[in-house]
């Protein structure tokens, strides 16, 4: 039982890691408070105004879904920017090593010379090392905060070099070239699949948007679907078909590389 308790990850820690990955400077408690407020405050105001129950459900649903979607979008945008900066950061670290600096000093140089988000993550890694954490543990912590395949590849190469030896400068330069080639391939794939991705978004969002607007401006029209078993069945079938179609189009437009 003690081992199970030690193996559990607190919910607050999960929220903290998600917010850190998105670059949101909020504690988990503050985010949860904001999340609950977004769900309850608009619905409460509509209750005082005597709005239709369907309108209340729509407002509460928007308040529940919007904050996580914004955090997810911020996380994805920050991760993309981090990966674009990583290749240049490795080249900068290689130049620092070539001039005689240590690996820790090279990390600190990236934190000082480059912009966010990579500067903030490298600065946090430097602080952890200065506070007594090992370099490997500090790098593992950065990988947890920034779930990037390119960063994981870089950290793995550095840790292997620290264990078995080798030319760290050459490893950083080769990894930088590999990352830049992957980013170029990723950009090419995004251009080729842009039409399919836009189609999936439009097809998936139009019915949801129309339903949400009707729930807000004409809730009695939507209420008819909830009054009979046939209407409820139609809503469930429509939702199932909507989700299935969206997943199929996304699967077709997503290319693994």
mmCIF file of C-alpha atoms in Angstrom, residues 157-244:
data_model
loop_
_atom_site.group_PDB
_atom_site.id
_atom_site.type_symbol
_atom_site.label_atom_id
_atom_site.label_comp_id
_atom_site.label_asym_id
_atom_site.label_seq_id
_atom_site.Cartn_x
_atom_site.Cartn_y
_atom_site.Cartn_z
ATOM 1 C CA UNK A 157 21.936 11.854 -26.704
ATOM 2 C CA UNK A 158 23.487 14.084 -24.034
ATOM 3 C CA UNK A 159 22.846 11.579 -21.238
ATOM 4 C CA UNK A 160 24.327 8.711 -23.268
ATOM 5 C CA UNK A 161 27.395 10.820 -23.980
ATOM 6 C CA UNK A 162 27.791 11.592 -20.263
ATOM 7 C CA UNK A 163 27.648 7.877 -19.442
ATOM 8 C CA UNK A 164 29.805 6.331 -22.170
ATOM 9 C CA UNK A 165 31.802 9.324 -23.377
ATOM 10 C CA UNK A 166 32.180 10.804 -26.830
ATOM 11 C CA UNK A 167 32.399 14.123 -28.614
ATOM 12 C CA UNK A 168 29.566 16.213 -27.144
ATOM 13 C CA UNK A 169 30.167 19.048 -29.610
ATOM 14 C CA UNK A 170 29.690 16.716 -32.573
ATOM 15 C CA UNK A 171 26.590 15.198 -30.975
ATOM 16 C CA UNK A 172 24.977 18.620 -30.493
ATOM 17 C CA UNK A 173 25.741 19.698 -34.059
ATOM 18 C CA UNK A 174 24.400 16.467 -35.573
ATOM 19 C CA UNK A 175 21.286 16.639 -33.402
ATOM 20 C CA UNK A 176 20.724 20.251 -34.465
ATOM 21 C CA UNK A 177 20.889 19.282 -38.137
ATOM 22 C CA UNK A 178 18.477 16.386 -37.531
ATOM 23 C CA UNK A 179 15.989 18.629 -35.728
ATOM 24 C CA UNK A 180 16.052 21.249 -38.484
ATOM 25 C CA UNK A 181 15.465 18.580 -41.134
ATOM 26 C CA UNK A 182 12.523 17.222 -39.117
ATOM 27 C CA UNK A 183 11.029 20.701 -38.824
ATOM 28 C CA UNK A 184 11.396 21.255 -42.564
ATOM 29 C CA UNK A 185 9.666 17.935 -43.252
ATOM 30 C CA UNK A 186 6.941 18.811 -40.745
ATOM 31 C CA UNK A 187 6.291 22.162 -42.440
ATOM 32 C CA UNK A 188 6.075 20.472 -45.845
ATOM 33 C CA UNK A 189 3.581 17.951 -44.497
ATOM 34 C CA UNK A 190 1.460 20.711 -42.932
ATOM 35 C CA UNK A 191 1.289 22.508 -46.287
ATOM 36 C CA UNK A 192 0.276 19.344 -48.143
ATOM 37 C CA UNK A 193 -2.400 18.403 -45.592
ATOM 38 C CA UNK A 194 -3.739 21.932 -44.988
ATOM 39 C CA UNK A 195 -6.826 21.374 -47.134
ATOM 40 C CA UNK A 196 -7.790 18.162 -45.325
ATOM 41 C CA UNK A 197 -7.250 19.685 -41.898
ATOM 42 C CA UNK A 198 -9.340 22.762 -42.713
ATOM 43 C CA UNK A 199 -12.080 20.524 -44.096
ATOM 44 C CA UNK A 200 -12.149 18.460 -40.907
ATOM 45 C CA UNK A 201 -12.385 21.601 -38.767
ATOM 46 C CA UNK A 202 -15.160 23.172 -40.866
ATOM 47 C CA UNK A 203 -17.181 19.945 -41.142
ATOM 48 C CA UNK A 204 -16.774 19.266 -37.449
ATOM 49 C CA UNK A 205 -17.534 22.743 -36.127
ATOM 50 C CA UNK A 206 -20.414 23.964 -38.311
ATOM 51 C CA UNK A 207 -23.080 21.656 -36.762
ATOM 52 C CA UNK A 208 -21.792 22.331 -33.255
ATOM 53 C CA UNK A 209 -21.742 26.091 -33.838
ATOM 54 C CA UNK A 210 -25.260 26.109 -35.312
ATOM 55 C CA UNK A 211 -26.569 24.016 -32.415
ATOM 56 C CA UNK A 212 -24.904 26.303 -29.861
ATOM 57 C CA UNK A 213 -26.300 29.450 -31.473
ATOM 58 C CA UNK A 214 -29.809 27.984 -31.561
ATOM 59 C CA UNK A 215 -29.519 26.973 -27.906
ATOM 60 C CA UNK A 216 -28.738 30.593 -27.047
ATOM 61 C CA UNK A 217 -31.143 32.520 -29.290
ATOM 62 C CA UNK A 218 -34.007 30.041 -29.773
ATOM 63 C CA UNK A 219 -33.862 27.405 -26.988
ATOM 64 C CA UNK A 220 -37.474 26.305 -27.525
ATOM 65 C CA UNK A 221 -36.508 25.007 -30.973
ATOM 66 C CA UNK A 222 -33.843 22.723 -29.451
ATOM 67 C CA UNK A 223 -36.138 21.784 -26.572
ATOM 68 C CA UNK A 224 -38.294 19.738 -28.948
ATOM 69 C CA UNK A 225 -35.449 17.244 -29.336
ATOM 70 C CA UNK A 226 -35.396 16.606 -25.575
ATOM 71 C CA UNK A 227 -39.180 16.150 -25.209
ATOM 72 C CA UNK A 228 -39.422 12.790 -26.979
ATOM 73 C CA UNK A 229 -37.301 9.608 -26.994
ATOM 74 C CA UNK A 230 -37.026 9.896 -30.769
ATOM 75 C CA UNK A 231 -35.524 13.373 -30.487
ATOM 76 C CA UNK A 232 -32.981 12.235 -27.882
ATOM 77 C CA UNK A 233 -32.060 9.264 -30.092
ATOM 78 C CA UNK A 234 -31.576 11.606 -33.062
ATOM 79 C CA UNK A 235 -29.247 13.829 -31.010
ATOM 80 C CA UNK A 236 -27.184 10.841 -29.871
ATOM 81 C CA UNK A 237 -26.909 9.455 -33.406
ATOM 82 C CA UNK A 238 -25.964 12.881 -34.769
ATOM 83 C CA UNK A 239 -23.304 13.321 -32.090
ATOM 84 C CA UNK A 240 -21.911 9.848 -32.795
ATOM 85 C CA UNK A 241 -21.765 10.471 -36.543
ATOM 86 C CA UNK A 242 -20.194 13.882 -35.972
ATOM 87 C CA UNK A 243 -17.425 12.467 -33.785
ATOM 88 C CA UNK A 244 -16.832 9.506 -36.111
#
